[in-house]
């Protein structure tokens, strides 16, 4: 079957840093980044309901590969026939005004200056949120908030990361609406933001303390059910398993 979407760029930078579609995804502590990448791609293929291709650049070992991932979770080397090439850079828009500040934030984080990166990100988020032309739920603001949540993840502030990603996922869902399988009536790029932030919120929840996890378990399950459109996902199964363990301890 021909994939109707361009190949997905995947960059594995190190054991904890993975970018998909040019955006960071959360790699849980102790999880191999290869596993995190496959979990993400399998979820995306299941969500769109057709095979997808991914161009993987593993900079740990200097390896580049192309994979096809099917909706049933199976994968093979190579791309589906006639897969479109990656899209060219979009025509400049107002959204590009966010690129320089966010690039500065990411540069600080990459240099190990996490505190400075967080300070810059917080100030920039406040600027966007209070801008009358934008506001807290504008796409530019949400994309900047995604970077701030990832900084919290890198710093081990999992409660902040969970709360922020949960809010962002709900905001993207409200903005875009449901993204049903096999539907081309929605902006796949914006639907992807909903999926990525939902997945990251679930990953952050798994790192919460027992008390925090027990208190917010049903909330994250509600979020997954609301935004994924796919019942009983692997993430939901993992959360239910941990939630049962947490509630049994406090029973």
Coordinates of C-alpha atoms in Angstrom, one line a residue:
X1 CA 0.0 0.0 0.0
X2 CA 1.3 3.5 -0.9
X3 CA 2.0 5.8 2.1
X4 CA 0.2 9.1 1.5
X5 CA 2.5 11.0 3.9
X6 CA 6.2 12.0 3.5
X7 CA 8.9 9.9 5.2
X8 CA 9.3 10.8 8.9
X9 CA 12.8 12.2 9.9
X10 CA 14.1 10.4 13.1
X11 CA 17.3 11.6 14.7
X12 CA 18.7 9.6 17.6
X13 CA 21.3 11.8 19.1
X14 CA 22.2 9.9 22.2
X15 CA 20.8 7.6 24.9
X16 CA 18.3 10.2 26.1
X17 CA 17.7 12.5 23.2
X18 CA 15.5 11.6 20.2
X19 CA 13.9 14.0 17.7
X20 CA 11.0 12.9 15.5
X21 CA 9.6 15.3 13.0
X22 CA 12.3 17.7 14.3
X23 CA 10.7 17.7 17.8
X24 CA 12.0 16.0 21.0
X25 CA 10.2 12.9 22.4
X26 CA 10.5 11.7 25.9
X27 CA 12.7 8.6 26.4
X28 CA 12.0 7.1 29.8
X29 CA 15.0 6.4 32.0
X30 CA 16.3 2.9 31.4
X31 CA 14.5 2.6 28.0
X32 CA 16.6 2.0 24.9
X33 CA 16.0 4.9 22.5
X34 CA 15.5 2.4 19.7
X35 CA 12.5 1.0 21.6
X36 CA 11.1 4.5 22.2
X37 CA 11.4 5.3 18.5
X38 CA 9.6 2.1 17.5
X39 CA 6.8 2.6 20.0
X40 CA 6.2 6.1 18.7
X41 CA 6.3 5.0 15.0
X42 CA 4.0 2.0 15.7
X43 CA 1.5 4.3 17.4
X44 CA 1.6 6.8 14.5
X45 CA 1.1 4.0 11.9
X46 CA -1.8 2.6 14.0
X47 CA -3.3 6.1 14.3
X48 CA -3.3 7.0 10.6
X49 CA -4.3 3.5 9.5
X50 CA -1.7 3.0 6.7
X51 CA 2.0 2.2 6.4
X52 CA 4.4 5.0 7.1
X53 CA 8.1 5.3 6.4
X54 CA 10.8 6.7 8.6
X55 CA 14.3 7.9 7.7
X56 CA 16.4 7.1 10.8
X57 CA 19.7 8.9 11.4
X58 CA 21.3 7.2 14.4
X59 CA 24.2 9.5 15.3
X60 CA 25.4 7.3 18.1
X61 CA 26.8 4.9 15.6
X62 CA 26.8 6.9 12.3
X63 CA 24.1 4.6 10.9
X64 CA 21.3 5.7 8.5
X65 CA 18.4 3.5 7.6
X66 CA 14.9 3.6 6.2
X67 CA 12.0 1.6 7.7
X68 CA 8.4 0.9 6.8
X69 CA 6.1 0.6 9.7
X70 CA 2.7 -1.0 9.2
X71 CA -0.6 -0.3 11.1
X72 CA -0.3 -3.8 12.8
X73 CA 3.1 -2.8 14.3
X74 CA 5.3 -4.9 11.9
X75 CA 8.3 -3.2 10.3
X76 CA 10.6 -3.8 7.4
X77 CA 13.6 -2.2 5.8
X78 CA 12.9 0.2 2.9
X79 CA 10.0 2.4 2.0
X80 CA 6.6 1.7 0.4
X81 CA 6.5 2.1 -3.4
X82 CA 6.1 5.7 -4.5
X83 CA 6.5 7.1 -1.0
X84 CA 6.7 10.9 -1.4
X85 CA 10.0 12.5 -0.6
X86 CA 10.2 14.7 2.5
X87 CA 8.5 18.0 2.0
X88 CA 10.5 21.2 1.5
X89 CA 10.6 23.9 4.0
X90 CA 7.3 25.7 4.2
X91 CA 6.7 29.3 3.0
X92 CA 7.8 31.7 5.8
X93 CA 4.9 32.6 8.1
X94 CA 4.5 34.4 11.4
X95 CA 5.2 31.1 13.2
X96 CA 8.8 31.4 12.2
X97 CA 9.2 34.3 14.6
X98 CA 9.3 31.6 17.3
X99 CA 12.2 29.8 15.8
X100 CA 15.1 32.0 17.0
X101 CA 14.1 32.2 20.6
X102 CA 13.4 28.5 20.8
X103 CA 16.7 27.7 19.0
X104 CA 18.5 29.8 21.7
X105 CA 16.7 27.8 24.4
X106 CA 17.6 24.4 22.8
X107 CA 21.2 25.6 22.3
X108 CA 21.6 26.4 26.0
X109 CA 20.2 23.0 26.9
X110 CA 22.5 21.2 24.5
X111 CA 25.5 23.0 26.1
X112 CA 24.4 21.8 29.5
X113 CA 23.0 25.1 30.7
X114 CA 19.6 23.6 31.7
X115 CA 18.8 26.3 34.3
X116 CA 19.4 29.1 31.8
X117 CA 17.4 27.3 29.2
X118 CA 14.5 27.0 31.5
X119 CA 14.7 30.7 32.5
X120 CA 14.7 31.7 28.8
X121 CA 11.8 29.3 28.0
X122 CA 9.7 30.6 30.9
X123 CA 10.2 34.2 29.9
X124 CA 9.4 33.5 26.3
X125 CA 6.3 31.5 27.2
X126 CA 5.1 34.4 29.3
X127 CA 5.6 36.7 26.4
X128 CA 3.6 34.5 24.1
X129 CA 0.8 33.8 26.6
X130 CA 0.2 37.4 27.3
X131 CA 0.4 38.6 23.7
X132 CA -3.1 39.7 22.7
X133 CA -2.6 38.3 19.2
X134 CA -1.6 34.9 20.5
X135 CA -2.6 33.8 24.0
X136 CA -2.0 30.6 25.9
X137 CA -3.6 28.2 23.4
X138 CA -2.2 29.6 20.2
X139 CA -0.2 27.0 18.2
X140 CA 3.0 29.0 18.6
X141 CA 2.5 29.1 22.3
X142 CA 1.8 25.4 22.5
X143 CA 4.9 24.5 20.5
X144 CA 7.0 26.6 22.9
X145 CA 5.4 25.0 25.9
X146 CA 6.3 21.6 24.4
X147 CA 10.0 22.6 24.6
X148 CA 9.5 23.8 28.2
X149 CA 8.0 20.5 29.1
X150 CA 10.9 18.6 27.6
X151 CA 13.3 20.8 29.6
X152 CA 11.5 19.7 32.7
X153 CA 11.8 16.1 31.6
X154 CA 15.5 16.5 31.1
X155 CA 15.8 18.1 34.5
X156 CA 13.9 15.2 36.3
X157 CA 11.0 17.5 37.1
X158 CA 8.4 14.8 36.1
X159 CA 5.4 16.4 37.9
X160 CA 5.9 19.6 35.9
X161 CA 6.5 17.7 32.7
X162 CA 3.3 15.6 33.2
X163 CA 1.1 18.6 34.0
X164 CA 2.4 20.6 31.1
X165 CA 2.2 17.9 28.5
X166 CA -1.2 17.0 29.7
X167 CA -2.4 20.5 29.3
X168 CA -0.8 20.9 25.9
X169 CA -2.3 17.6 24.6
X170 CA -5.8 18.7 25.7
X171 CA -5.2 22.1 24.1
X172 CA -4.1 20.6 20.8
X173 CA -7.1 18.3 20.9
X174 CA -9.5 21.2 21.5
X175 CA -7.8 23.2 18.7
X176 CA -7.7 20.4 16.1
X177 CA -10.5 18.1 17.1
X178 CA -10.4 14.3 16.9
X179 CA -8.1 12.8 14.4
X180 CA -9.8 9.6 13.3
X181 CA -7.9 6.8 11.5
X182 CA -7.8 6.9 7.7
X183 CA -9.1 10.5 7.6
X184 CA -7.4 13.1 5.4
X185 CA -9.8 15.8 6.5
X186 CA -7.5 16.8 9.3
X187 CA -4.1 18.5 9.4
X188 CA -1.9 15.5 10.1
X189 CA 0.9 17.7 11.4
X190 CA -1.3 19.2 14.1
X191 CA -2.8 15.8 14.9
X192 CA 0.8 14.6 15.5
X193 CA 1.3 17.3 18.1
X194 CA -1.7 15.9 20.0
X195 CA -0.3 12.4 19.8
X196 CA 3.2 13.3 20.7
X197 CA 2.2 15.3 23.8
X198 CA -0.3 12.7 24.9
X199 CA 2.4 10.0 24.7
X200 CA 4.9 12.2 26.5
X201 CA 2.4 13.0 29.3
X202 CA 1.9 9.2 29.7
X203 CA 5.7 8.7 29.9
X204 CA 6.0 11.4 32.5
X205 CA 3.2 10.0 34.6
X206 CA 5.1 6.7 34.7
X207 CA 7.9 8.5 36.5
X208 CA 5.7 10.2 39.2
X209 CA 6.0 9.2 42.8
X210 CA 3.5 6.6 44.1
X211 CA 1.4 9.2 45.8
X212 CA 1.3 11.5 42.7
X213 CA 0.7 8.6 40.4
X214 CA -2.2 7.3 42.4
X215 CA -3.8 10.7 42.6
X216 CA -3.5 11.4 38.9
X217 CA -3.8 8.0 37.3
X218 CA -7.4 8.3 36.2
X219 CA -6.7 11.8 34.8
X220 CA -4.0 10.5 32.5
X221 CA -6.2 7.6 31.4
X222 CA -9.0 10.0 30.6
X223 CA -6.5 12.1 28.6
X224 CA -5.4 9.0 26.6
X225 CA -9.0 8.0 25.9
X226 CA -9.9 11.5 24.9
X227 CA -7.0 12.3 22.5
X228 CA -5.8 9.0 21.1
X229 CA -9.0 7.8 19.5
X230 CA -7.5 4.3 19.8
X231 CA -9.0 2.3 22.7
X232 CA -6.7 0.3 25.0
X233 CA -3.4 1.5 23.7
X234 CA -0.2 0.1 25.0
X235 CA 0.4 3.2 27.0
X236 CA -3.0 2.9 28.6
X237 CA -2.3 -0.8 29.5
X238 CA 0.9 0.1 31.1
X239 CA -0.7 2.9 33.1
X240 CA -3.6 0.7 34.3
X241 CA -1.0 -2.0 35.4
X242 CA 1.0 0.6 37.4
X243 CA -2.2 2.2 38.8
X244 CA -3.4 -1.2 40.1
X245 CA -0.1 -1.7 41.8
X246 CA -0.2 1.8 43.4
X247 CA -3.7 1.5 44.6
X248 CA -3.1 -2.0 46.1
X249 CA -0.2 -0.5 48.2
X250 CA -2.5 2.1 49.7
X251 CA -5.6 -0.1 50.1

